[in-house]
CSV table of C-alpha atoms and ligand atoms in Angstrom, one decimal:
chain,number,residue,atom,x,y,z
W,1,MET,CA,0.0,0.0,0.0
W,2,THR,CA,1.3,3.4,-0.8
W,3,GLU,CA,1.7,5.9,2.0
W,4,LEU,CA,-0.9,8.0,0.3
W,5,LEU,CA,-3.6,5.4,0.6
W,6,SER,CA,-3.1,4.9,4.3
W,7,ASP,CA,-3.3,8.7,4.7
W,8,LEU,CA,-6.4,8.8,2.6
W,9,VAL,CA,-8.3,6.2,4.8
W,10,ARG,CA,-7.1,7.9,8.0
W,11,SER,CA,-8.3,11.3,7.0
W,12,MET,CA,-11.5,10.4,5.1
W,13,PRO,CA,-14.8,11.3,6.8
W,14,LYS,CA,-16.4,8.2,8.3
W,15,ALA,CA,-19.1,6.8,10.5
W,16,GLU,CA,-18.5,4.0,13.1
W,17,LEU,CA,-21.5,1.7,13.5
W,18,HIS,CA,-20.2,-1.2,15.6
W,19,MET,CA,-18.4,-0.3,18.8
W,20,HIS,CA,-19.2,-1.6,22.3
W,21,ILE,CA,-18.5,1.2,24.8
W,22,GLU,CA,-17.4,-1.3,27.5
W,23,GLY,CA,-14.9,-2.5,24.9
W,24,SER,CA,-13.3,0.9,24.8
W,25,LEU,CA,-12.2,0.7,28.4
W,26,GLU,CA,-8.4,0.8,28.2
W,27,PRO,CA,-6.3,-1.1,30.8
W,28,GLU,CA,-5.0,2.2,32.2
W,29,LEU,CA,-8.6,3.5,32.8
W,30,ILE,CA,-9.5,0.1,34.3
W,31,PHE,CA,-6.8,0.6,36.9
W,32,THR,CA,-7.7,4.3,37.5
W,33,LEU,CA,-11.4,3.4,38.1
W,34,ALA,CA,-10.5,0.4,40.3
W,35,GLU,CA,-8.5,2.7,42.5
W,36,ARG,CA,-11.1,5.4,42.5
W,37,ASN,CA,-13.8,2.9,43.5
W,38,GLY,CA,-11.7,0.7,45.9
W,39,VAL,CA,-12.0,-2.4,43.7
W,40,THR,CA,-9.2,-4.9,43.9
W,41,LEU,CA,-8.2,-6.3,40.5
W,42,PRO,CA,-6.7,-9.8,40.1
W,43,TYR,CA,-3.9,-8.3,38.1
W,44,ALA,CA,-0.8,-6.6,39.5
W,45,SER,CA,-0.3,-4.0,36.8
W,46,VAL,CA,-1.6,-2.6,33.5
W,47,GLU,CA,1.0,-4.8,31.7
W,48,ASP,CA,-0.1,-7.8,33.6
W,49,LEU,CA,-3.7,-7.1,32.6
W,50,ARG,CA,-2.8,-6.5,28.9
W,51,ARG,CA,-0.9,-9.8,28.9
W,52,ALA,CA,-4.2,-11.6,29.7
W,53,TYR,CA,-5.6,-10.3,26.4
W,54,ALA,CA,-4.7,-13.5,24.5
W,55,PHE,CA,-8.0,-14.8,23.3
W,56,THR,CA,-8.8,-18.1,21.6
W,57,ASP,CA,-12.4,-17.4,20.7
W,58,LEU,CA,-15.4,-15.1,21.5
W,59,GLN,CA,-16.1,-16.6,25.0
W,60,SER,CA,-12.5,-16.3,26.2
W,61,PHE,CA,-12.7,-12.6,25.3
W,62,LEU,CA,-16.1,-12.1,26.9
W,63,ASP,CA,-15.0,-13.5,30.2
W,64,ILE,CA,-12.3,-10.8,30.4
W,65,TYR,CA,-14.5,-8.1,29.0
W,66,TYR,CA,-17.2,-8.5,31.6
W,67,ALA,CA,-14.6,-8.7,34.4
W,68,GLY,CA,-13.1,-5.4,33.1
W,69,ALA,CA,-16.5,-3.7,33.1
W,70,SER,CA,-16.9,-4.4,36.9
W,71,VAL,CA,-14.8,-1.3,37.7
W,72,LEU,CA,-17.6,0.9,36.3
W,73,GLN,CA,-19.7,2.1,39.2
W,74,THR,CA,-20.6,5.8,39.1
W,75,GLU,CA,-22.1,8.1,36.5
W,76,ARG,CA,-18.7,9.8,36.2
W,77,ASP,CA,-17.1,6.4,35.4
W,78,PHE,CA,-19.4,5.9,32.5
W,79,TYR,CA,-18.9,9.5,31.4
W,80,ASP,CA,-15.1,9.2,31.5
W,81,MET,CA,-15.1,5.9,29.5
W,82,THR,CA,-17.3,7.4,26.8
W,83,TRP,CA,-15.4,10.6,26.6
W,84,ALA,CA,-12.2,8.7,26.1
W,85,TYR,CA,-13.7,6.8,23.2
W,86,LEU,CA,-15.1,10.0,21.6
W,87,GLU,CA,-11.7,11.7,21.7
W,88,ARG,CA,-10.3,8.7,19.8
W,89,ALA,CA,-13.2,8.7,17.4
W,90,HIS,CA,-12.8,12.4,16.7
W,91,ALA,CA,-9.0,12.0,16.1
W,92,ASP,CA,-9.9,9.2,13.6
W,93,ASN,CA,-12.2,11.6,11.6
W,94,VAL,CA,-15.4,9.8,12.7
W,95,LEU,CA,-18.2,12.3,12.2
W,96,HIS,CA,-21.0,10.0,13.3
W,97,THR,CA,-20.9,7.0,15.7
W,98,GLU,CA,-23.6,4.6,16.8
W,99,ILE,CA,-22.4,3.1,20.2
W,100,PHE,CA,-23.5,-0.2,21.7
W,101,PHE,CA,-23.9,-0.4,25.5
W,102,ASP,CA,-24.7,-3.5,27.5
W,103,PRO,CA,-26.9,-2.4,30.5
W,104,GLN,CA,-27.3,-6.0,31.8
W,105,THR,CA,-23.6,-6.2,32.5
W,106,HIS,CA,-24.1,-3.4,35.0
W,107,THR,CA,-27.7,-3.8,36.3
W,108,GLU,CA,-26.8,-7.4,37.2
W,109,ARG,CA,-24.1,-6.0,39.5
W,110,GLY,CA,-26.6,-3.6,41.2
W,111,ILE,CA,-25.7,-0.5,39.2
W,112,GLY,CA,-28.8,1.5,38.3
W,113,PHE,CA,-29.8,1.8,34.6
W,114,PRO,CA,-30.1,5.6,35.0
W,115,VAL,CA,-26.5,5.8,36.2
W,116,VAL,CA,-25.3,3.9,33.1
W,117,ILE,CA,-27.2,5.7,30.5
W,118,SER,CA,-26.9,9.2,32.0
W,119,GLY,CA,-23.1,9.0,32.2
W,120,ILE,CA,-22.7,7.7,28.6
W,121,HIS,CA,-25.3,10.2,27.3
W,122,ARG,CA,-23.8,13.2,28.9
W,123,ALA,CA,-20.5,12.5,27.2
W,124,LEU,CA,-22.3,12.3,23.8
W,125,THR,CA,-23.9,15.7,24.4
W,126,ASP,CA,-20.5,17.3,25.4
W,127,ALA,CA,-18.8,15.8,22.3
W,128,ARG,CA,-21.5,17.1,20.0
W,129,LYS,CA,-21.0,20.6,21.6
W,130,GLN,CA,-17.2,20.5,21.4
W,131,TRP,CA,-16.6,18.9,18.0
W,132,GLY,CA,-19.9,18.6,16.3
W,133,ILE,CA,-19.6,14.8,16.3
W,134,SER,CA,-23.0,13.1,16.2
W,135,ALA,CA,-23.5,10.0,18.3
W,136,SER,CA,-26.4,7.7,19.2
W,137,LEU,CA,-26.8,4.8,21.5
W,138,ILE,CA,-28.0,1.2,20.8
W,139,LEU,CA,-28.9,-0.9,23.8
W,140,CYS,CA,-27.7,-4.5,23.4
W,141,PHE,CA,-29.4,-7.4,25.0
W,142,LEU,CA,-27.0,-10.1,26.2
W,143,ARG,CA,-28.0,-13.2,24.3
W,144,HIS,CA,-26.6,-15.7,26.9
W,145,LEU,CA,-29.4,-14.4,29.3
W,146,SER,CA,-33.1,-15.1,28.9
W,147,GLU,CA,-35.6,-13.3,26.8
W,148,ALA,CA,-37.5,-12.5,30.0
W,149,ASP,CA,-34.3,-10.7,31.2
W,150,ALA,CA,-34.3,-8.8,27.9
W,151,PHE,CA,-37.9,-7.7,28.5
W,152,ALA,CA,-37.1,-6.6,32.0
W,153,THR,CA,-34.2,-4.5,30.6
W,154,LEU,CA,-36.4,-3.0,28.0
W,155,GLU,CA,-38.9,-2.0,30.7
W,156,MET,CA,-36.1,-0.3,32.7
W,157,ALA,CA,-34.9,1.5,29.6
W,158,MET,CA,-38.2,2.9,28.4
W,159,PRO,CA,-38.3,5.9,30.8
W,160,HIS,CA,-35.0,6.9,29.0
W,161,ARG,CA,-36.4,6.3,25.5
W,162,ASP,CA,-35.1,9.7,24.3
W,163,LYS,CA,-31.5,8.7,24.9
W,164,PHE,CA,-31.2,5.6,22.7
W,165,ILE,CA,-32.3,4.9,19.1
W,166,GLY,CA,-32.3,1.1,18.9
W,167,VAL,CA,-31.5,-2.3,20.2
W,168,GLY,CA,-29.0,-5.0,19.4
W,169,LEU,CA,-28.1,-8.5,20.4
W,170,ASP,CA,-24.6,-9.4,21.5
W,171,SER,CA,-22.5,-11.8,23.8
W,172,SER,CA,-22.1,-15.5,23.3
W,173,GLU,CA,-23.4,-16.3,19.8
W,174,ARG,CA,-23.1,-20.1,19.5
W,175,GLY,CA,-26.1,-21.9,21.0
W,176,ASN,CA,-28.0,-18.5,21.4
W,177,PRO,CA,-29.7,-18.1,18.0
W,178,PRO,CA,-31.5,-14.8,17.2
W,179,GLU,CA,-35.0,-16.4,17.4
W,180,LYS,CA,-34.5,-16.8,21.1
W,181,PHE,CA,-35.4,-13.1,21.2
W,182,GLU,CA,-38.1,-13.0,18.6
W,183,ARG,CA,-40.8,-11.6,20.9
W,184,VAL,CA,-38.8,-8.9,22.5
W,185,PHE,CA,-37.5,-7.7,19.1
W,186,ALA,CA,-41.1,-7.7,17.9
W,187,ARG,CA,-42.0,-5.4,20.9
W,188,CYS,CA,-39.0,-3.2,20.1
W,189,ARG,CA,-40.2,-2.9,16.5
W,190,GLU,CA,-43.6,-1.8,17.7
W,191,LEU,CA,-42.0,0.8,19.8
W,192,GLY,CA,-40.2,2.3,16.7
W,193,LEU,CA,-36.7,1.3,17.8
W,194,ARG,CA,-34.1,0.6,15.2
W,195,LEU,CA,-33.0,-3.1,15.1
W,196,VAL,CA,-29.6,-4.8,14.7
W,197,ALA,CA,-28.1,-8.1,15.8
W,198,HIS,CA,-24.7,-9.8,15.9
W,199,ALA,CA,-24.9,-12.8,13.6
W,200,GLY,CA,-22.5,-14.9,11.6
W,201,GLU,CA,-19.5,-13.9,13.6
W,202,GLU,CA,-18.9,-17.3,15.2
W,203,GLY,CA,-22.4,-18.6,14.5
W,204,PRO,CA,-23.5,-20.1,11.2
W,205,PRO,CA,-25.1,-18.4,8.2
W,206,GLU,CA,-28.4,-19.7,9.5
W,207,TYR,CA,-28.3,-17.1,12.3
W,208,ILE,CA,-28.1,-14.4,9.7
W,209,TYR,CA,-31.2,-15.7,8.1
W,210,THR,CA,-33.1,-15.8,11.4
W,211,ALA,CA,-31.8,-12.3,12.4
W,212,LEU,CA,-33.3,-11.0,9.2
W,213,ASP,CA,-36.5,-13.0,9.0
W,214,LYS,CA,-37.5,-13.5,12.6
W,215,LEU,CA,-36.0,-10.4,14.3
W,216,HIS,CA,-36.3,-8.1,11.2
W,217,VAL,CA,-33.0,-6.4,11.8
W,218,GLU,CA,-31.9,-3.6,9.5
W,219,ARG,CA,-28.1,-4.4,9.7
W,220,ILE,CA,-26.1,-7.4,10.6
W,221,ASP,CA,-23.2,-7.0,13.0
W,222,HIS,CA,-20.2,-8.9,11.7
W,223,GLY,CA,-22.0,-11.3,9.3
W,224,VAL,CA,-18.7,-12.4,7.7
W,225,ARG,CA,-19.7,-16.0,7.6
W,226,CYS,CA,-22.4,-15.2,5.0
W,227,LEU,CA,-20.0,-16.1,2.2
W,228,GLU,CA,-20.4,-19.8,3.2
W,229,ASP,CA,-23.8,-19.5,1.7
W,230,PRO,CA,-24.1,-18.2,-1.9
W,231,VAL,CA,-27.8,-17.7,-1.7
W,232,LEU,CA,-27.5,-15.6,1.4
W,233,THR,CA,-24.6,-13.7,-0.1
W,234,ALA,CA,-26.7,-12.8,-3.1
W,235,ARG,CA,-29.6,-11.8,-0.9
W,236,LEU,CA,-27.5,-9.5,1.3
W,237,ALA,CA,-26.2,-7.8,-1.8
W,238,ARG,CA,-29.6,-7.5,-3.5
W,239,GLU,CA,-31.3,-6.1,-0.4
W,240,GLN,CA,-28.2,-4.0,0.5
W,241,VAL,CA,-28.3,-5.2,4.1
W,242,ALA,CA,-25.2,-3.6,5.6
W,243,LEU,CA,-22.7,-5.7,7.5
W,244,THR,CA,-20.7,-3.9,10.3
W,245,VAL,CA,-17.4,-5.8,9.9
W,246,CYS,CA,-14.7,-5.6,12.5
W,247,PRO,CA,-11.4,-6.8,11.0
W,248,LEU,CA,-9.0,-6.7,14.0
W,249,SER,CA,-11.7,-8.3,16.2
W,250,ASN,CA,-12.0,-11.1,13.7
W,251,ILE,CA,-8.3,-11.8,13.9
W,252,LYS,CA,-8.0,-11.6,17.7
W,253,LEU,CA,-11.0,-13.9,18.2
W,254,ARG,CA,-9.7,-16.3,15.5
W,255,VAL,CA,-12.6,-16.0,13.0
W,256,PHE,CA,-9.7,-15.6,10.5
W,257,ASP,CA,-6.1,-16.7,11.1
W,258,ARG,CA,-4.4,-13.6,9.7
W,259,ILE,CA,-5.5,-10.2,8.4
W,260,HIS,CA,-4.4,-11.3,5.0
W,261,ASP,CA,-7.1,-14.0,5.1
W,262,HIS,CA,-9.9,-11.5,5.9
W,263,ASN,CA,-12.8,-11.6,3.5
W,264,ILE,CA,-13.7,-7.9,3.3
W,265,LEU,CA,-12.6,-7.7,-0.3
W,266,GLU,CA,-14.8,-10.7,-1.3
W,267,LEU,CA,-17.7,-9.1,0.5
W,268,LEU,CA,-17.3,-5.9,-1.4
W,269,ASP,CA,-16.7,-7.7,-4.7
W,270,ALA,CA,-20.0,-9.6,-4.1
W,271,GLY,CA,-21.8,-6.2,-3.9
W,272,ILE,CA,-22.4,-6.3,-0.1
W,273,ALA,CA,-22.6,-3.0,1.8
W,274,ALA,CA,-19.7,-3.8,4.2
W,275,THR,CA,-18.5,-1.2,6.7
W,276,VAL,CA,-15.3,-1.1,8.8
W,277,ASN,CA,-15.6,-0.8,12.6
W,278,SER,CA,-13.5,-1.4,15.8
W,279,ASP,CA,-15.9,-3.6,17.9
W,280,ASP,CA,-13.9,-3.5,21.2
W,281,PRO,CA,-10.9,-1.3,20.4
W,282,ALA,CA,-9.2,-1.5,23.8
W,283,TYR,CA,-9.1,-5.3,23.6
W,284,PHE,CA,-8.4,-5.9,19.9
W,285,GLY,CA,-5.4,-3.6,19.2
W,286,GLY,CA,-6.9,-0.5,17.7
W,287,TYR,CA,-9.6,2.0,17.0
W,288,VAL,CA,-11.4,2.4,13.7
W,289,ASN,CA,-8.5,3.9,11.7
W,290,ASP,CA,-6.2,1.0,12.9
W,291,ASN,CA,-8.8,-1.3,11.4
W,292,TYR,CA,-8.8,0.5,8.0
W,293,VAL,CA,-5.0,0.7,7.9
W,294,ALA,CA,-4.6,-3.0,8.7
W,295,LEU,CA,-6.9,-3.9,5.9
W,296,PHE,CA,-5.4,-1.5,3.3
W,297,GLU,CA,-1.8,-2.6,4.3
W,298,SER,CA,-2.6,-6.3,3.9
W,299,LEU,CA,-5.1,-6.7,1.0
W,300,PRO,CA,-5.2,-5.3,-2.5
W,301,LEU,CA,-7.8,-2.7,-1.7
W,302,THR,CA,-7.9,0.5,-3.8
W,303,ARG,CA,-8.9,4.1,-3.5
W,304,ASP,CA,-12.3,3.1,-4.9
W,305,HIS,CA,-12.7,0.6,-2.1
W,306,ALA,CA,-11.9,3.3,0.4
W,307,TYR,CA,-14.6,5.5,-1.2
W,308,ARG,CA,-17.2,2.7,-1.1
W,309,LEU,CA,-16.4,1.9,2.6
W,310,ALA,CA,-16.7,5.6,3.6
W,311,ARG,CA,-20.0,5.9,1.7
W,312,ASN,CA,-21.3,2.6,3.1
W,313,SER,CA,-20.6,3.8,6.7
W,314,PHE,CA,-23.0,6.8,6.3
W,315,ALA,CA,-25.5,5.1,4.0
W,316,ALA,CA,-26.0,2.4,6.6
W,317,ALA,CA,-26.3,4.8,9.6
W,318,PHE,CA,-29.6,5.4,11.4
W,319,LEU,CA,-29.8,9.1,10.4
W,320,ASP,CA,-32.6,11.1,8.8
W,321,GLU,CA,-32.3,11.4,5.1
W,322,GLU,CA,-31.2,15.0,5.0
W,323,THR,CA,-28.4,14.6,7.5
W,324,LYS,CA,-27.3,11.4,5.8
W,325,ALA,CA,-27.2,13.2,2.4
W,326,GLY,CA,-25.0,15.9,4.0
W,327,TYR,CA,-22.5,13.4,5.2
W,328,LEU,CA,-22.4,11.6,1.9
W,329,ARG,CA,-21.7,14.9,0.2
W,330,GLN,CA,-18.8,15.4,2.5
W,331,VAL,CA,-17.4,12.0,1.4
W,332,ASP,CA,-17.9,12.9,-2.2
W,333,ASP,CA,-16.2,16.3,-1.7
W,334,TYR,CA,-13.3,14.7,0.1
W,335,PHE,CA,-12.7,12.2,-2.6
W,336,ALA,CA,-13.0,14.8,-5.3
W,337,THR,CA,-10.1,16.8,-3.9
W,338,ALA,CA,-8.0,14.2,-2.0
P,401,ADE,N1,-19.7,-8.0,23.0
P,401,ADE,C1,-18.7,-7.2,22.8
P,401,ADE,N2,-18.0,-7.5,21.7
P,401,ADE,C2,-18.7,-8.6,21.2
P,401,ADE,C3,-18.5,-9.4,20.0
P,401,ADE,N3,-17.6,-9.1,19.1
P,401,ADE,N4,-19.4,-10.4,19.8
P,401,ADE,C4,-20.4,-10.6,20.6
P,401,ADE,N5,-20.6,-9.9,21.7
P,401,ADE,C5,-19.7,-8.9,22.0
P,402,ZN,ZN1,-19.6,-6.6,18.5
């Protein structure tokens, strides 16, 4: 890759559509918050904790990720974590971001839902004031828990309906198919919430079908295993269902062996509306620009692919048509002069 192409993808305007805020908690901040809240960590140092980030699959990551989130206790903690991510996103030329949060990870530990959402939301408001970055929240249900737990979470969330735009489905995929949450997603749909779900990360293509046909999601998070099924691949392309792909995550969690083996180019060549995102940047070795640069350094991606990825990121965003058109014009202007 030429130096120019890496500069181009770093500086281009972009949206991020798949980032778990708890996955942006850097080891340094985990230690700061542990000290602030009198929590004793089972790690001697930041380096010691970072050394534990050697994952073999999704579950081995999730175990550490939920343990890390246990230092979050006050509204200020949630604010500080979110602010730190937004600073990184702004530095990466992210103009719009749709952020996942996992309330059950916190309410199960006795932290109030209002504490969680107020701290995160206040940071979004401040970042919009300071940099003009637009940001929305997507509440994720933990799929290893029951649908009844998801309904209880939705009930807790509804008094704060103005602070989030949609719901998603994350955590342990295998053995927890989308249809386990069919009724709660139907209710969310009635409530006018936007719908997404993780599917086809570790789970089979079948989970992508059921996310679409039983949950009626509008985007698929990950979805990279769709290529195992040509009929599904053709459908995703025809219906322009966006995939929020997370390349460094896929390597760390061993979905692909090496970044050179990543299938983003095949997805784009198949006509799929793929986007590039960071997933859990503090755990997987980088923020969104690190993901773009890793791909462009390792695969024969071109300037035209960069243009398509930037456009896809805004086209797939949950924005009103006028705002979306404004961002797409910014992408076009950037590529016209860069
Ligand atoms: N929670 C945080 N990151 C996740 C991922 N990549 N897959 C499923 N659940 C998650
Ligand atoms: Zn994810």
